[in-house]
Coordinates of C-alpha atoms in Angstrom, one line a residue:
M1 CA -0.1 -0.1 -0.2
K2 CA 0.8 3.8 -0.6
A3 CA 1.9 4.9 3.0
I4 CA 3.5 8.5 4.7
R5 CA 6.2 7.3 6.5
I6 CA 8.5 9.7 9.0
H7 CA 12.1 6.9 9.4
D8 CA 13.6 10.4 11.7
Y9 CA 12.2 13.5 13.3
G10 CA 12.4 16.4 11.0
T11 CA 10.1 19.8 9.1
P12 CA 8.3 18.5 7.0
E13 CA 10.4 17.4 4.8
V14 CA 10.9 13.4 6.4
L15 CA 7.6 12.8 5.9
C16 CA 8.1 10.1 2.6
Y17 CA 5.7 9.4 0.6
E18 CA 6.1 5.3 -0.5
D19 CA 5.3 1.9 0.1
A20 CA 4.3 0.2 3.2
P21 CA 2.9 -3.8 4.2
I22 CA -0.5 -3.8 4.3
P23 CA -1.4 -4.4 8.0
E24 CA -3.2 -7.2 9.5
P25 CA -6.0 -7.1 11.8
G26 CA -5.7 -8.9 15.6
P27 CA -8.4 -10.6 16.9
R28 CA -10.2 -7.5 18.0
E29 CA -8.7 -5.3 15.4
V30 CA -10.6 -4.5 11.8
R31 CA -8.5 -3.5 8.6
V32 CA -10.3 -0.8 7.3
R33 CA -10.1 0.9 3.6
V34 CA -9.2 4.5 4.9
H35 CA -10.9 6.9 2.0
A36 CA -10.2 10.0 3.7
A37 CA -7.4 10.8 7.0
G38 CA -7.6 13.8 9.2
V39 CA -5.4 16.1 10.0
N40 CA -3.9 17.1 13.3
P41 CA -1.9 18.7 15.1
A42 CA -0.6 15.9 17.3
D43 CA 0.6 14.6 14.2
R44 CA 2.9 17.0 13.1
Q45 CA 4.1 17.5 17.0
I46 CA 4.7 13.4 16.8
R47 CA 7.3 14.5 13.2
A48 CA 8.9 17.0 15.6
G49 CA 9.9 14.5 18.2
L50 CA 8.3 16.7 20.4
R51 CA 4.9 15.1 21.7
F52 CA 6.9 10.8 22.0
R53 CA 10.3 10.4 20.7
L54 CA 10.3 6.5 18.9
E55 CA 13.5 4.3 18.7
K56 CA 15.5 4.4 15.4
P57 CA 15.4 3.2 13.4
F58 CA 11.5 3.0 13.2
A59 CA 9.3 4.1 10.2
F60 CA 6.5 5.3 11.7
I61 CA 2.9 6.7 9.5
P62 CA 1.4 9.2 11.4
G63 CA -2.2 10.3 11.1
F64 CA -5.5 10.0 14.5
E65 CA -8.3 9.4 12.3
V66 CA -9.6 7.6 9.4
S67 CA -13.2 7.0 7.2
G68 CA -13.6 3.9 5.5
I69 CA -15.3 0.9 4.5
I70 CA -14.1 -1.5 6.7
E71 CA -12.1 -4.9 4.2
N72 CA -10.8 -7.4 7.6
V73 CA -12.1 -8.0 11.0
G74 CA -10.7 -10.1 13.9
T75 CA -11.7 -13.6 14.6
E76 CA -13.6 -11.9 17.9
V77 CA -15.3 -8.9 16.7
T78 CA -18.4 -9.6 16.7
E79 CA -20.5 -5.8 16.2
L80 CA -18.7 -4.7 13.1
G81 CA -18.3 -6.4 9.6
V82 CA -17.2 -5.9 6.2
G83 CA -18.5 -3.8 4.2
D84 CA -19.5 -1.0 7.1
E85 CA -19.0 2.3 6.5
V86 CA -17.2 3.5 10.0
Y87 CA -15.2 6.2 10.6
G88 CA -12.7 7.1 14.1
M89 CA -9.8 7.6 15.8
L90 CA -7.0 4.7 15.6
G91 CA -5.0 5.9 19.5
L92 CA -1.6 6.3 19.7
L93 CA -0.2 4.0 17.5
G94 CA -0.3 6.2 14.2
G95 CA -0.9 4.6 11.4
G96 CA -4.4 7.0 9.1
H97 CA -2.2 8.2 6.5
A98 CA -1.9 5.1 4.3
E99 CA -4.6 3.4 2.0
Y100 CA -5.4 0.8 5.1
A101 CA -5.1 0.8 8.5
V102 CA -5.8 -1.8 11.6
A103 CA -7.3 -0.4 15.4
A104 CA -9.5 -1.7 18.1
A105 CA -13.3 -2.7 16.9
D106 CA -14.2 -0.4 19.7
N107 CA -12.5 2.6 18.5
F108 CA -14.5 3.0 14.7
G109 CA -18.4 4.5 14.8
R110 CA -21.0 4.4 12.2
K111 CA -20.0 6.9 9.6
P112 CA -22.9 10.0 9.7
A113 CA -24.9 8.7 6.3
S114 CA -25.4 12.2 6.2
L115 CA -21.5 12.6 4.9
D116 CA -19.0 11.6 3.1
H117 CA -15.9 9.8 4.4
V118 CA -13.7 13.4 3.4
H119 CA -15.9 15.3 6.1
A120 CA -16.7 12.2 8.4
A121 CA -13.1 11.9 8.0
A122 CA -12.4 15.3 9.7
L123 CA -14.3 14.0 12.9
P124 CA -13.8 11.7 15.3
V125 CA -10.3 13.6 17.1
A126 CA -12.5 17.2 17.3
A127 CA -15.5 15.4 17.7
L128 CA -14.2 12.9 20.6
T129 CA -11.6 16.2 22.5
A130 CA -14.5 18.1 22.1
W131 CA -17.3 16.2 23.9
D132 CA -14.4 15.4 26.7
A133 CA -13.9 18.7 27.0
L134 CA -16.8 20.3 27.4
F135 CA -19.0 17.5 29.6
E136 CA -16.8 15.3 31.2
V137 CA -14.8 17.5 32.4
G138 CA -16.0 20.1 32.6
G139 CA -19.5 19.3 33.5
L140 CA -20.8 21.5 30.9
V141 CA -24.9 21.5 31.4
A142 CA -28.7 23.9 29.7
G143 CA -28.2 26.5 30.4
Q144 CA -24.3 27.2 31.2
K145 CA -22.3 30.3 29.7
V146 CA -19.2 28.8 28.3
L147 CA -16.4 31.1 26.6
I148 CA -14.1 29.1 24.0
H149 CA -11.6 30.0 22.7
A150 CA -9.9 29.6 18.9
A151 CA -13.5 28.6 18.3
G152 CA -12.8 29.0 14.6
G153 CA -10.4 25.6 14.8
G154 CA -11.1 21.9 13.9
V155 CA -12.3 21.6 18.0
G156 CA -13.0 25.1 18.1
H157 CA -15.9 24.8 15.9
I158 CA -17.3 22.0 17.3
A159 CA -17.6 22.3 20.4
V160 CA -19.5 25.3 19.3
Q161 CA -22.3 23.5 17.9
L162 CA -22.1 20.7 20.1
A163 CA -22.3 24.1 23.4
K164 CA -25.2 24.5 21.8
W165 CA -27.0 20.9 20.7
R166 CA -26.9 21.5 24.6
G167 CA -28.3 24.5 25.6
A168 CA -25.8 27.0 26.5
Q169 CA -25.0 30.7 26.2
V170 CA -21.7 29.6 23.6
I171 CA -18.8 33.2 23.2
G172 CA -16.3 32.6 20.9
T173 CA -13.1 34.2 20.4
A174 CA -11.5 33.7 17.3
S175 CA -10.2 36.7 14.8
A176 CA -12.3 38.6 12.4
G177 CA -12.6 36.4 9.5
N178 CA -14.3 34.0 11.4
E179 CA -16.9 35.8 12.1
A180 CA -19.3 35.0 9.8
F181 CA -19.2 31.3 10.2
L182 CA -18.6 31.0 14.1
R183 CA -21.9 33.6 13.6
E184 CA -23.9 31.1 11.1
L185 CA -23.4 28.6 13.8
G186 CA -24.3 29.6 16.1
V187 CA -22.4 31.8 18.8
D188 CA -24.0 33.9 21.3
A189 CA -20.9 36.9 21.4
F190 CA -18.2 36.6 19.2
I191 CA -14.7 38.4 20.0
N192 CA -12.3 39.0 18.1
Y193 CA -9.9 38.1 20.7
R194 CA -6.9 41.0 18.8
T195 CA -9.1 44.3 18.7
I196 CA -10.7 43.5 22.6
A197 CA -9.4 42.4 25.2
F198 CA -12.3 39.5 26.3
E199 CA -11.6 40.2 30.1
S200 CA -13.2 43.4 29.1
V201 CA -16.4 41.7 27.8
V202 CA -17.2 38.5 30.2
R203 CA -18.0 37.5 33.2
D204 CA -19.3 34.5 35.3
V205 CA -18.8 32.3 33.3
D206 CA -18.8 28.1 33.4
V207 CA -17.0 26.8 31.9
V208 CA -13.7 27.9 29.9
I209 CA -11.9 25.4 27.0
D210 CA -9.2 26.5 25.9
A211 CA -8.0 25.2 22.5
I212 CA -5.9 27.5 21.6
P213 CA -2.4 25.0 19.8
R214 CA 0.9 25.2 21.1
E215 CA 4.0 25.0 20.0
A216 CA 3.2 26.0 17.2
N217 CA 5.2 29.4 16.5
D218 CA 6.6 31.4 19.9
A219 CA 3.6 34.3 18.9
T220 CA 1.3 31.4 19.4
D221 CA 2.7 30.3 22.7
V222 CA 2.6 33.4 24.2
L223 CA -1.0 33.8 23.3
A224 CA -1.7 30.3 24.6
R225 CA -0.1 31.2 27.6
E226 CA -1.2 34.6 27.8
T227 CA -5.6 33.5 27.1
M228 CA -5.2 30.7 30.3
A229 CA -3.6 33.0 32.5
R230 CA -6.9 35.7 31.7
S231 CA -9.4 33.5 31.8
W232 CA -8.7 32.2 35.3
T233 CA -10.9 36.5 35.8
V234 CA -13.8 35.6 34.0
L235 CA -14.9 32.6 35.4
R236 CA -18.0 32.3 37.6
D237 CA -17.3 31.1 41.4
G238 CA -16.3 27.1 41.0
G239 CA -16.3 27.9 37.4
I240 CA -14.0 25.4 35.3
Q241 CA -10.4 26.2 32.2
V242 CA -10.7 23.2 31.0
S243 CA -7.4 22.8 28.0
I244 CA -6.8 20.0 25.3
C245 CA -3.1 21.1 24.9
A246 CA -2.1 22.0 29.1
H247 CA -2.5 21.3 32.4
P248 CA -4.8 24.4 33.2
V249 CA -3.7 25.7 36.9
P250 CA -5.4 28.4 38.9
G251 CA -4.1 30.9 40.3
P252 CA -3.6 31.7 43.8
D253 CA -6.8 32.9 45.0
A254 CA -8.6 29.7 43.2
A255 CA -9.2 28.1 46.8
R256 CA -11.2 30.5 47.8
R257 CA -13.4 30.8 44.8
G258 CA -13.6 27.2 44.0
L259 CA -12.1 27.3 40.7
R260 CA -10.4 24.4 38.6
G261 CA -8.2 23.4 35.9
A262 CA -8.5 20.2 34.4
Y263 CA -6.7 18.8 31.2
A264 CA -9.4 16.9 27.9
G265 CA -8.6 14.5 24.9
A266 CA -9.5 12.8 22.6
Q267 CA -11.0 9.6 24.2
P268 CA -11.8 6.9 21.8
G269 CA -14.9 4.3 22.3
H270 CA -18.1 4.0 19.8
D271 CA -20.7 4.6 21.5
V272 CA -19.9 7.8 21.8
L273 CA -18.7 8.1 18.2
N274 CA -22.6 6.8 17.2
R275 CA -24.0 9.5 19.3
I276 CA -22.5 12.1 16.9
A277 CA -23.5 10.3 14.1
D278 CA -26.7 10.3 15.5
L279 CA -26.3 14.7 15.6
V280 CA -24.9 14.9 12.0
D281 CA -28.1 12.7 10.5
E282 CA -29.8 15.2 13.2
G283 CA -29.0 18.1 11.4
N284 CA -26.9 19.9 15.1
L285 CA -23.5 19.1 14.4
R286 CA -21.3 20.1 10.9
P287 CA -17.5 19.7 10.5
D288 CA -16.2 21.9 8.8
V289 CA -13.0 21.1 6.0
G290 CA -11.1 24.5 5.3
T291 CA -8.3 22.4 3.0
I292 CA -8.6 18.3 0.8
L293 CA -5.2 17.1 -0.6
P294 CA -4.2 13.8 -1.6
L295 CA -2.7 12.1 0.3
R296 CA 1.0 12.7 -1.2
E297 CA 0.7 15.9 -0.2
A298 CA 1.2 16.3 3.9
R299 CA 3.6 17.4 3.5
Q300 CA 2.0 20.4 2.8
A301 CA -1.0 20.1 5.2
H302 CA 1.8 19.7 7.8
E303 CA 3.4 22.3 6.7
L304 CA -0.4 24.5 7.2
I305 CA -1.4 23.1 10.6
Q306 CA 2.4 24.1 12.0
T307 CA 1.4 27.6 11.2
G308 CA -1.3 27.2 14.1
H309 CA -3.9 29.4 12.1
T310 CA -6.6 26.7 10.0
R311 CA -9.8 27.0 10.2
G312 CA -11.5 23.4 10.3
K313 CA -10.0 20.9 9.2
I314 CA -6.8 19.1 7.1
V315 CA -8.1 16.3 5.2
L316 CA -6.2 13.8 3.2
Q317 CA -7.6 12.5 0.9
I318 CA -7.0 8.9 -0.1
K319 CA -9.4 7.2 -2.4
C320 CA -11.4 9.2 -4.3
L321 CA -15.3 8.0 -4.9

């Protein structure tokens, strides 16, 4: 099969479009013929050696989310079958930026019937991360107020829609170019972070979601740290700041005010993926795909994502329909 592999850490130039063995599924795994795969900041971080480091020599295939059709199932898999259209998150071993990928059957859910594979591949990591941050960690319920930073990004724009579906009041920060997009998604208030200090106009927030990417460049890192520090001031007593990129550390008055900080990340699971598919097919959720590239152009995808200012998701189209 054709795949994107890295044999050393470094810039996007270390990404190689080459032949690789087709993986075989284990007893509880399925092999998917990948039609499309999402690209995430974690792919760039691993490529650069910032997330975890493998012992050399290695041939690592990045990519943690795919959409495709099951081609083979392990001997103990009963809930999925050959020919099923699925989407899902592959886990820490990656392998999605290839024509075939293998992962545990529990990592996949039914592909939303209303989406093609390209848009379905944009969902797993962002939707599972947003779900965990908002509901499992943040405890967001109807009637509460949530502030979402980087609301126009891959996770942010999904979080906006999930929070609206839950019945929360949603405030989103982003650049001016994302205002129309976010208002279309239903934000109750939009803040251009480049011209307005959000803490001057926002108060009594129940949950802050920090989705600003780290390690994209020095300017983004500084912005992320400053935004996290300033966000404590807009929380109501007992509120929580949830980050998908770092571990928030509350300030000195946190104990007195009952403020909490927590980290959230995507948790693979077919139950939540099937619920997300239902929300999509019911018209409550839609992924935004900003860039579609063929598999062989993975280097360009990494160059784009490391800017830290992409809107929506970048997806590699692997099999044309």
